[in-house]
Amino acid sequence: MSQKTTTRRPRRIKVWQRLFITLGILVLLGLSSTLFSDLSQSRGEDPAEAEELGWEEEIYAYVVGGDGELTVPFYNEALAEDWRCGRGAYVRLESWEPFVAENGAKYYHVFYDGHYGYIRYENISDDKSDVLQETQVYVRTAVDLYSEPDGISLGQLARKGDLLRIVGYDYLMPNGKVHMYEVKMGTDIGWIRSDYVTLSYAESLENWNNEENVYAYHVLRGDTYGGGDAAELDYWPHEKGDFSDAGNVMPDACYCLYVSINSSTPADIERYLELAEGTAINTFVFTIYDDMEMAYDAEITARYGLLDSYSVKNTEAEFAESVRMVQEAGYYTVARITAFNDYYFARKYPEWSITDHTGNPITVNNSYWPSVYCREVWEYKVGLAVETVEKFGFNEVQFDYVRFPDYIINYEREGTVDLKNTYNESKAQAVQRFLIYATDILHSKGVYVSADVFGEISNDYVAPYGQYWPAISTVVDVISGMPYPDHYTSYYAGGRLYRYYEHPYNTLYDWGVHVALRQEETSSPAIVRTWIQTWDTPTYSYDSLAIQREILGLYDAGITGGYIPWYGNGDLGVADNLEGAIDYDYYALYQEAEAAGKLLSDYMGISTGEEK
C-alpha cells in the first residue's frame, strides 16, 4: 500500500521580521565583542561579577612580590589572609585610591579570578616590569641552557654555583614562579628552568640532605670504580610526572608484554593481544630503536642521514596501526629507545662518539658507541622520542643503554680512548644530566619517562659505566633494573655450586632488598618496574612457575611497580611461558597480604622453591 508524501513549502520571512533578527544579531555581536575584550584584558576575571560592585572605571594592575616573594596575601573584608595570589596576576582595582586601615596600612580593593578582597598597596603596580624583581640567579642543579624556551637544542652547560644574569622570562606560573628564565652567562644567552636556580649563592652550593643525613652516605662512597664521585651528583627533588588530568594515567603496577622490533607488525600484534586477553597484563612496551633496527621510518632519522643504514621493520602507517590496535584495546603503551649504543650513528658521526685518538670509532662489546658526553647525541635521541610520542601517542618513553660501555675503564687506563668529554664531567654526571634533559622535554609533552639500568647498581657504589641508582631514581618517573638471574656469577659454598639462575625467588628477593635501601637515599624516588628473565638456562627451565617466583621475590621485598619480561628477539614461543604467571594482579594481592601481615608468596600459597 503506497503512502502519500506531503511536501511542506518553506515560509517566507516578512521584512519587519528580517529587521528584527538583524538588529538582534548586531546586539549579540556587540555584547560578545565587549565580553571577549573584557576577558582578554582581565585574564580570567568575570566582568559581570565585577560590575555587581558598582566599580565605574576599568582599572587593571599587576601583583608584584617583595623580598623574593612569589605569592602575596589576598585579604578578606576583615583583613585576614584568605589565600595567596601569585605574582604577575593581572587584577582589577576599584580605584587607584587605596583603602587605609586603622593601623595605617594601605590596601587596594581588588577583584581576581572570582575573588573580591584586598591586596597590600606595595604589592600592586601598573608597570609589568615591576613583577620580576630579581636580576640574577645562581645555578643549584647543573644543567645545559636551552637555545629556545620551547625547543630541544642546547647551549652551554651551567654549573652549580654559576651566576646567571636575567634577561627575561617566558611566563609566570600560578604559584608566582617563573617557568624559564632567559639568562646571560658570560657572552652566551640561553634559557634555564627556575627549578634549577636560586637567588642565593650560598644556597646554590648546598646539597640535598634529610634528617638522617643521607648525603653523608654519598660522600663516603666517593669514586671507587671510575664512574664518578657520588657526592658530586644532584639529589634535589625532581617533580614526577602526573598527566592523569590529560587522560594519561599510569597503572599502579605495570604488568608488561615486550614487543621487539621484529614483532611489531600488525599481524604479530594480534597474537600478543590474544596472549594478553583475560590476564592481568595492562602494558605493552614497544622498541623503537635497538641493535641497528628501527620499528618505523622515522623522519628525524632520515634528517640525520641514517635511515638507509638501519633495518626498518614497518612503514610509519604500519607501525601506527600496531600501536593503535594496542591502545584501542585499552593498554598503557611505552616506547623503548636505545640511547648510547648505536652502531651506525657512531660510524657516521665519530666526532660525537667514542673513538681512539685518531678519530676512529672504537668497538666495545661488538658495537660502536655515541658518547654520553655529547649533547648532539642527546638532541637526536630525545628528538626521536618526541617524534614517536607525537606521531603515535605513547604514554611513556623508556631509555635503555643510558650509560657508557661496560669495561670502558680499561681503555681509559691504557690511554687509548677519546670520550669527547668537553665539560670535564664524570660519567655519572653525564648520565644524570642527560636524563634531566630528557625528562624535562618529555614531561612538557605530557608523557612519563623511564630508564633501564643494570641490576648491579642496586649496590652502593657508582658503576664504572656511570650508573648510580639514587642519582637516576631522583630524576625519572620509573627506574627499571635488569637483575636477570643468569647474569650473576656462580660460586661454591659448602662444597656445592650455587647457581643464581636456579634460585629465581631468592635472587630477585635479595636484589629487591638492596633496591629498597637505594630508594631511601633519594629525595624523589622513582617507581621501580623490573625486567625479569624468561629464557631457559642449561640446568634450569624458566617456565611459568619460575617466572612467577621472580615476581614474588620482588613483591616480598616491597618492589611493587610491576615487571617487564625480556625475550630479546620477540619470540612469542618464549612469551607463551608467561601463561599462568601473568594472570594475577600482584599489586592488589600485595595490599591484601600486607593487611593480613603476610608476605605475598605466603598469602598466595605459592612455593618459592626456597627456605625463607
JSON list of N, CA and C in Angstrom, two decimals, residues 16 46 188 198 200 242 260 307 379 424 527:
[
{"chain": "A", "resi": 16, "resn": "TRP", "atom": "N", "xyz": [9.67, 43.07, 8.37]},
{"chain": "A", "resi": 16, "resn": "TRP", "atom": "CA", "xyz": [9.87, 43.54, 9.75]},
{"chain": "A", "resi": 16, "resn": "TRP", "atom": "C", "xyz": [10.56, 42.48, 10.61]},
{"chain": "A", "resi": 46, "resn": "ASP", "atom": "N", "xyz": [35.76, 37.60, 35.90]},
{"chain": "A", "resi": 46, "resn": "ASP", "atom": "CA", "xyz": [34.39, 37.60, 35.43]},
{"chain": "A", "resi": 46, "resn": "ASP", "atom": "C", "xyz": [33.88, 39.04, 35.50]},
{"chain": "A", "resi": 188, "resn": "ASP", "atom": "N", "xyz": [77.16, 34.29, 26.47]},
{"chain": "A", "resi": 188, "resn": "ASP", "atom": "CA", "xyz": [76.12, 33.42, 25.91]},
{"chain": "A", "resi": 188, "resn": "ASP", "atom": "C", "xyz": [74.75, 33.76, 26.51]},
{"chain": "A", "resi": 198, "resn": "THR", "atom": "N", "xyz": [68.61, 29.43, 42.19]},
{"chain": "A", "resi": 198, "resn": "THR", "atom": "CA", "xyz": [68.22, 30.05, 43.46]},
{"chain": "A", "resi": 198, "resn": "THR", "atom": "C", "xyz": [68.75, 31.47, 43.48]},
{"chain": "A", "resi": 200, "resn": "SER", "atom": "N", "xyz": [70.27, 32.82, 46.01]},
{"chain": "A", "resi": 200, "resn": "SER", "atom": "CA", "xyz": [71.39, 32.92, 46.94]},
{"chain": "A", "resi": 200, "resn": "SER", "atom": "C", "xyz": [72.57, 32.07, 46.47]},
{"chain": "A", "resi": 242, "resn": "ASP", "atom": "N", "xyz": [52.70, 13.74, 36.40]},
{"chain": "A", "resi": 242, "resn": "ASP", "atom": "CA", "xyz": [51.32, 13.32, 36.69]},
{"chain": "A", "resi": 242, "resn": "ASP", "atom": "C", "xyz": [50.44, 13.93, 35.61]},
{"chain": "A", "resi": 260, "resn": "SER", "atom": "N", "xyz": [59.26, -6.65, 20.55]},
{"chain": "A", "resi": 260, "resn": "SER", "atom": "CA", "xyz": [60.51, -6.32, 19.87]},
{"chain": "A", "resi": 260, "resn": "SER", "atom": "C", "xyz": [60.20, -5.69, 18.51]},
{"chain": "A", "resi": 307, "resn": "LEU", "atom": "N", "xyz": [68.66, 6.67, 7.95]},
{"chain": "A", "resi": 307, "resn": "LEU", "atom": "CA", "xyz": [67.55, 5.75, 7.74]},
{"chain": "A", "resi": 307, "resn": "LEU", "atom": "C", "xyz": [67.93, 4.59, 6.83]},
{"chain": "A", "resi": 379, "resn": "GLU", "atom": "N", "xyz": [70.32, 15.40, 21.73]},
{"chain": "A", "resi": 379, "resn": "GLU", "atom": "CA", "xyz": [69.27, 16.05, 20.92]},
{"chain": "A", "resi": 379, "resn": "GLU", "atom": "C", "xyz": [68.66, 15.06, 19.93]},
{"chain": "A", "resi": 424, "resn": "ASN", "atom": "N", "xyz": [84.54, 18.17, 31.00]},
{"chain": "A", "resi": 424, "resn": "ASN", "atom": "CA", "xyz": [85.27, 17.51, 32.10]},
{"chain": "A", "resi": 424, "resn": "ASN", "atom": "C", "xyz": [84.31, 17.00, 33.17]},
{"chain": "A", "resi": 527, "resn": "ILE", "atom": "N", "xyz": [59.32, 5.13, 40.63]},
{"chain": "A", "resi": 527, "resn": "ILE", "atom": "CA", "xyz": [58.67, 3.82, 40.70]},
{"chain": "A", "resi": 527, "resn": "ILE", "atom": "C", "xyz": [59.66, 2.79, 40.18]}
]
